[in-house]
Short mmCIF file of C-alpha atoms and ligand atoms in Angstrom, two decimals:
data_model
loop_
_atom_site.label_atom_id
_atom_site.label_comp_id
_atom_site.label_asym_id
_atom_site.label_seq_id
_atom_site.Cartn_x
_atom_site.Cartn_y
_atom_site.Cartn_z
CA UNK J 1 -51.90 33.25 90.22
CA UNK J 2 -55.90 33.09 90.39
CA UNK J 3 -57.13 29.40 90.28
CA UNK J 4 -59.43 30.45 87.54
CA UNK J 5 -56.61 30.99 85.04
CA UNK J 6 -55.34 27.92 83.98
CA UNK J 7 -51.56 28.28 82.35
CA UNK J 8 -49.69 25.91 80.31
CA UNK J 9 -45.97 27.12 79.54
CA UNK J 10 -44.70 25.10 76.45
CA UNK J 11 -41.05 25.02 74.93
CA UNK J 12 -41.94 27.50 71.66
CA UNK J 13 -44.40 29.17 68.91
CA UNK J 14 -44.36 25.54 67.34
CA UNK J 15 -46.00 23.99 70.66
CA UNK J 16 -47.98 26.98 71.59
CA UNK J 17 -49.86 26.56 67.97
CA UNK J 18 -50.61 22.88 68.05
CA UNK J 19 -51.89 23.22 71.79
CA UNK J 20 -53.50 25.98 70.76
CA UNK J 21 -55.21 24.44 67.84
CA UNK J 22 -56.08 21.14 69.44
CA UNK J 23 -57.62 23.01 72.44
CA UNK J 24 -59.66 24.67 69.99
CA UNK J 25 -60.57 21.93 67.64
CA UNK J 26 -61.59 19.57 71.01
CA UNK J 27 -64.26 22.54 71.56
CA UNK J 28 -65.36 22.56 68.00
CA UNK J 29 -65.97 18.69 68.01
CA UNK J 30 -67.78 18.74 71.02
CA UNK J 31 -70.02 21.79 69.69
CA UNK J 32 -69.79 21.81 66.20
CA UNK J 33 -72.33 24.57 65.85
CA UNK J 34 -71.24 26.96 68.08
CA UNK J 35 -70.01 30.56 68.60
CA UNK J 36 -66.29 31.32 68.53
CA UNK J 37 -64.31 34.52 68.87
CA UNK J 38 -60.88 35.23 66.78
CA UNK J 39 -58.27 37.62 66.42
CA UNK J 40 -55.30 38.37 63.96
CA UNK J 41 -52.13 39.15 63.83
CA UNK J 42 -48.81 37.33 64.25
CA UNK J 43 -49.33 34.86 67.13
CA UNK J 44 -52.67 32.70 66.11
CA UNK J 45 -51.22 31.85 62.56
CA UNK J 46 -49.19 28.91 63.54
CA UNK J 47 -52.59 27.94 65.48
CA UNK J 48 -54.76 28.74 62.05
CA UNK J 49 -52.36 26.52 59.59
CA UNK J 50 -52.58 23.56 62.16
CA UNK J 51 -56.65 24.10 61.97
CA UNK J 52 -56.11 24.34 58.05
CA UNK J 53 -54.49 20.84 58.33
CA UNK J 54 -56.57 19.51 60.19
CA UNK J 55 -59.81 20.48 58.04
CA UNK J 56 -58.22 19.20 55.17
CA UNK J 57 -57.63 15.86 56.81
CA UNK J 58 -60.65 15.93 57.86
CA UNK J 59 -59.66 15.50 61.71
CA UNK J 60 -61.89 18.86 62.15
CA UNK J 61 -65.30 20.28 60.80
CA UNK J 62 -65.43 23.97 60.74
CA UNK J 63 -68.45 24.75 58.57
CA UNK J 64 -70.68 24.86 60.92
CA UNK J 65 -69.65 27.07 63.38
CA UNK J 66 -70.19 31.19 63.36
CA UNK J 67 -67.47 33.67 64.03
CA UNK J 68 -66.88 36.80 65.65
CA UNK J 69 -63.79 38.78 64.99
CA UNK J 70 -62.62 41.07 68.03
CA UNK J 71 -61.42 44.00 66.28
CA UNK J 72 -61.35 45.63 62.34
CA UNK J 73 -59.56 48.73 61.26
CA UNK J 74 -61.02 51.78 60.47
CA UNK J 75 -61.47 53.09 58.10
CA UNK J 76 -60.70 49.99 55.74
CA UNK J 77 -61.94 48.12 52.98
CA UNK J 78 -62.41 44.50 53.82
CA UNK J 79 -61.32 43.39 50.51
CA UNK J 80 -58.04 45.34 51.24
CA UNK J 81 -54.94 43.01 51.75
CA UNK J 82 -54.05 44.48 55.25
CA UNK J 83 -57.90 44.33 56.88
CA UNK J 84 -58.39 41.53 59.34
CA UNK J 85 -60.94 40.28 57.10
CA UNK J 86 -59.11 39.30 54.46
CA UNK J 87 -56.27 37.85 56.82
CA UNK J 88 -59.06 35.92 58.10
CA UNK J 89 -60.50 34.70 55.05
CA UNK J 90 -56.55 34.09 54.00
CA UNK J 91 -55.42 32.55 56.94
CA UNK J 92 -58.44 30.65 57.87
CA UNK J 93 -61.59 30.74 56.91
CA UNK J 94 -61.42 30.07 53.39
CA UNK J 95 -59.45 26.70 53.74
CA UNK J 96 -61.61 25.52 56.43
CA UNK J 97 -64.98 26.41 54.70
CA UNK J 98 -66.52 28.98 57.44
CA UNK J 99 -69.36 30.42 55.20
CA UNK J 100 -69.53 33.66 54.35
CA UNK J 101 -72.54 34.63 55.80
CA UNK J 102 -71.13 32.87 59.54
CA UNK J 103 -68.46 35.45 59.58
CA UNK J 104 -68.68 38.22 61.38
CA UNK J 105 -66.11 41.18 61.48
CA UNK J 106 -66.59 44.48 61.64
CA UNK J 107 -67.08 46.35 58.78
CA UNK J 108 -63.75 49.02 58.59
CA UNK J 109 -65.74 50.79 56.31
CA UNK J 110 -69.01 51.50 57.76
CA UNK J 111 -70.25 54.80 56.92
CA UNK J 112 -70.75 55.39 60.97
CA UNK J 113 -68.37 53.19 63.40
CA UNK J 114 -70.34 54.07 66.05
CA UNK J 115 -73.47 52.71 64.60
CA UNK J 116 -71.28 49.56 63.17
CA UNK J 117 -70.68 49.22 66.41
CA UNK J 118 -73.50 49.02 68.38
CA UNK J 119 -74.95 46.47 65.83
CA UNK J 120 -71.98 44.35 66.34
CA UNK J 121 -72.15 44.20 69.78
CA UNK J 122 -76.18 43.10 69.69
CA UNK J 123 -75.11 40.38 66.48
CA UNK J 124 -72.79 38.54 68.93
CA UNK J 125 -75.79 38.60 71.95
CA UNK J 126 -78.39 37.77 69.45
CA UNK J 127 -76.39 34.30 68.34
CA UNK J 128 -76.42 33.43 72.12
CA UNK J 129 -72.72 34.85 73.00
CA UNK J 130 -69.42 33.64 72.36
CA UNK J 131 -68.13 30.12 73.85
CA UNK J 132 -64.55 30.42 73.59
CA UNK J 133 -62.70 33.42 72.39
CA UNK J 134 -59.19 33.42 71.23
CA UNK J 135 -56.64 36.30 72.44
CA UNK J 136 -53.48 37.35 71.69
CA UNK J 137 -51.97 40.54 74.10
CA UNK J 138 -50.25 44.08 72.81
CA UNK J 139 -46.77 44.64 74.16
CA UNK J 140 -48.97 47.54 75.72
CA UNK J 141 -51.03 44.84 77.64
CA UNK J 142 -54.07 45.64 75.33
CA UNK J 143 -56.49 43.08 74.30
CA UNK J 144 -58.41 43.73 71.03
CA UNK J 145 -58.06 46.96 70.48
CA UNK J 146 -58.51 48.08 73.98
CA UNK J 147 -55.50 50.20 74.60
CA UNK J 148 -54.59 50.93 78.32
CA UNK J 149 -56.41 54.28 79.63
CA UNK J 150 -57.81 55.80 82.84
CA UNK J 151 -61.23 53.55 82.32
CA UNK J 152 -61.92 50.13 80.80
CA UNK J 153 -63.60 49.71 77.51
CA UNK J 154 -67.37 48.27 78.02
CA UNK J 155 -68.93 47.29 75.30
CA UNK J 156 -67.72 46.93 71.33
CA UNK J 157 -66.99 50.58 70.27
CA UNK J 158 -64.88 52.75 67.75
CA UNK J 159 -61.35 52.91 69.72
CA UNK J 160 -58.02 55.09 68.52
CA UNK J 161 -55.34 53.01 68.51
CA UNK J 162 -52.15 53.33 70.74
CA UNK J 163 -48.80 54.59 69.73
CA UNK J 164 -47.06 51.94 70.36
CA UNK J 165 -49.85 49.82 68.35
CA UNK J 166 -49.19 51.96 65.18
CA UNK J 167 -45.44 50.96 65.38
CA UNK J 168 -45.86 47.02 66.14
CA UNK J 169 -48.70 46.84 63.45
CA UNK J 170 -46.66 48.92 60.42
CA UNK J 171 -44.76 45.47 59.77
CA UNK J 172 -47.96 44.77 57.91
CA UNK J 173 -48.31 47.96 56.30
CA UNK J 174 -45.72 49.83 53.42
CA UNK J 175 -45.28 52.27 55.91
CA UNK J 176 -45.79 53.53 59.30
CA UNK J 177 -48.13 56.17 58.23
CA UNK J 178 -50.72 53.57 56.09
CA UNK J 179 -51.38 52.26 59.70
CA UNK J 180 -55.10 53.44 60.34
CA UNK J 181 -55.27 55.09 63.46
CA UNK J 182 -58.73 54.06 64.55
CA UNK J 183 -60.49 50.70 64.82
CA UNK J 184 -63.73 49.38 66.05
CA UNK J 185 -63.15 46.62 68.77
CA UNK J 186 -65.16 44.44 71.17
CA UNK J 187 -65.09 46.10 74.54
CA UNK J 188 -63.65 44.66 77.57
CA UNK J 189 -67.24 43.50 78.74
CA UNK J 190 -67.64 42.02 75.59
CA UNK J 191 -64.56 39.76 75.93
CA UNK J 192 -65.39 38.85 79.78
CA UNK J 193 -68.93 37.54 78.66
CA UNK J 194 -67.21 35.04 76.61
CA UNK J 195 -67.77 31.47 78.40
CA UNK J 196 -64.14 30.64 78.37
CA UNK J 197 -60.78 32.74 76.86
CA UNK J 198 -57.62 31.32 75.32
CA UNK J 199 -55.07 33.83 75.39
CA UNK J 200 -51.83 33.29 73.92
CA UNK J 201 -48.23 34.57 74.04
CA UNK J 202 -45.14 34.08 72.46
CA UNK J 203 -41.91 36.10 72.40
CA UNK J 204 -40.05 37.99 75.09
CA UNK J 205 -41.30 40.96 73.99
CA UNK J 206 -44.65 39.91 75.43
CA UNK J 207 -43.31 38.62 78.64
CA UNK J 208 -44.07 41.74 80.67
CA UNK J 209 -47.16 41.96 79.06
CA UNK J 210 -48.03 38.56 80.26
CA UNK J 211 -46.67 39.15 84.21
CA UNK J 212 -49.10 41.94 84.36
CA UNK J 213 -51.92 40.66 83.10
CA UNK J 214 -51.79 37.74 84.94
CA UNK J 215 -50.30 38.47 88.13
CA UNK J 216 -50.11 42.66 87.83
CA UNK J 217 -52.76 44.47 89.62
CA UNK J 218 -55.79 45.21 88.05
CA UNK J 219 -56.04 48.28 86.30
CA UNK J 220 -56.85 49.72 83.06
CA UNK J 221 -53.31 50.64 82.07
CA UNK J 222 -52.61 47.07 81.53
CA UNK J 223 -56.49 45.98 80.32
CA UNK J 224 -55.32 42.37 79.94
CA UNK J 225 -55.37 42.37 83.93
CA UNK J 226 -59.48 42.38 83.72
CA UNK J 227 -58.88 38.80 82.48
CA UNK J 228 -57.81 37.54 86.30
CA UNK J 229 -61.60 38.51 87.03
CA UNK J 230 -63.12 35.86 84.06
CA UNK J 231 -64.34 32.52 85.51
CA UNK J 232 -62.71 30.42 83.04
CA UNK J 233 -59.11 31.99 81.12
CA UNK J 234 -56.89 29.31 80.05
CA UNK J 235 -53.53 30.73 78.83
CA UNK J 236 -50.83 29.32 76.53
CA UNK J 237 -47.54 30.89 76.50
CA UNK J 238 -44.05 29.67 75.18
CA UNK J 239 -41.40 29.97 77.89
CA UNK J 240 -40.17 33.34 76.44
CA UNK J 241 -43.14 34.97 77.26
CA UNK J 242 -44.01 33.01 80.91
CA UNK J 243 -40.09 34.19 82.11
CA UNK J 244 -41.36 36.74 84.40
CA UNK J 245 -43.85 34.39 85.96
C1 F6R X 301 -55.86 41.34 66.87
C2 F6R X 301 -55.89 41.75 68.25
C3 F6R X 301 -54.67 42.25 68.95
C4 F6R X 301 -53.49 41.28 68.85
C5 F6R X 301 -52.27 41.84 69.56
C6 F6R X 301 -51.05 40.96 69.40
O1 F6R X 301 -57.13 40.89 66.44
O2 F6R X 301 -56.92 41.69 68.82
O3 F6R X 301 -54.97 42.48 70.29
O4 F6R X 301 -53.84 40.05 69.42
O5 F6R X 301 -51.97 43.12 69.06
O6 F6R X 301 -50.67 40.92 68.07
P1 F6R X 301 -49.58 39.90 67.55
O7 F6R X 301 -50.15 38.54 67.69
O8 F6R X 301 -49.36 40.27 66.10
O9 F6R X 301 -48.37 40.10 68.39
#
């Protein structure tokens, strides 16, 4: 493995989440007004309700940092239930008192993604760039919502979502069909301008994903495998998901 990727294998979700959220709350203290990337879905919530702790015991000082969100569907309403807004204002932000006007997600219902978009993409260079981004990875390999393809993803952009995306992501949804099949999501340039990344893994179903983005070749069938070219990735996986490594 590249020097520049720094891994640390722990015994389950339990350990990944509290390494995860110390990690993160170190940075925090040490910049309390800086820039820091999220994402959603199933693995950073153990890491989230450890932060919640911590900012009630006041062990941790969110409200002064911004956030950028890597992805949003589209088209959605951020007050609905299954947007990544409210799952971050749910999960996180609300407990932890990240004003309102510090968050930034894309807006699922912008009357043109692409514009959305673009102005996302200048928002997070205009407040100086993000300092360390959280990640989780897609069974699929896909960061964000950068699904593999024949090219890499530049630059935040309105992105159909994968198949196999659809199907993990419908455990959130009624049904399979309420997925929405588009999204707008930070590009894969985006993410690599990030000063440092903290991906994280748990579960054998991510365990391939993991072996090829961190030791697969690089390509953009597996865009996770960009990540080996960052200066500074630190990844935190539970031994289910480090087994083919
Ligand atoms: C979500 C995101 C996605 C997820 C990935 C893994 O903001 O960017 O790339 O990190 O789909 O999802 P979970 O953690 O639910 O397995």
């Amino acid at each position: 493995m590249q020097n520049n990727i720094s891994l640390h294998v722990v015994a389950n979700y339990n350990e990944l989440s509290e390494k995860a959220a110390e990690l993160f709350a170190n940075a925090v203290k040490l910049n309390p007004t800086g820039v820091y990337g999220f994402a959603t879905g199933g693995t950073p919530e153990g890491m989230y309700e450890k932060l919640t702790k911590m900012s009630a015991a006041k062990e941790l000082d969110m409200t002064q940092i911004t956030a950028f969100n890597l992805d949003e569907y589209v088209p959605i309403s951020p007050s609905s239930p299954q947007s990544y807004a409210y799952f971050m204002a749910k999960n996180l932000f609300d407990a932890t008192g990240v004003p309102s006007q510090n968050r930034n997600i894309p807006k699922g219902d912008a009357p043109c993604p692409h514009e959305e978009s673009a102005a996302y993409e200048k928002k997070i260079a205009a407040c100086g760039g993000i300092r360390l981004q959280i990640l989780g990875i897609g069974t699929n390999g896909h960061i964000g919502f950068n699904e593999p393809s024949d090219t890499f993803q530049g630059q935040t952009s309105y992105v159909e979502l994968a198949e196999e995306t659809i199907l993990a992501n419908s455990r959130y949804f009624d049904n399979q069909d309420d997925v929405p099949r588009h999204a707008i999501s930070m590009g894969m340039q985006t993410i690599m301008m990030a000063e440092t990344l903290l991906l994280l893994a748990s579960g054998e179903t991510k365990a391939e994903a993991i072996r090829g983005a961190l030791v697969g070749p690089i390509t953009p069938k597996v865009p996770a495998s960009v990540l080996q070219l960052h200066r500074n990735v630190i990844v935190i996986a539970d031994k289910a998901a480090a087994k083919f490594l």
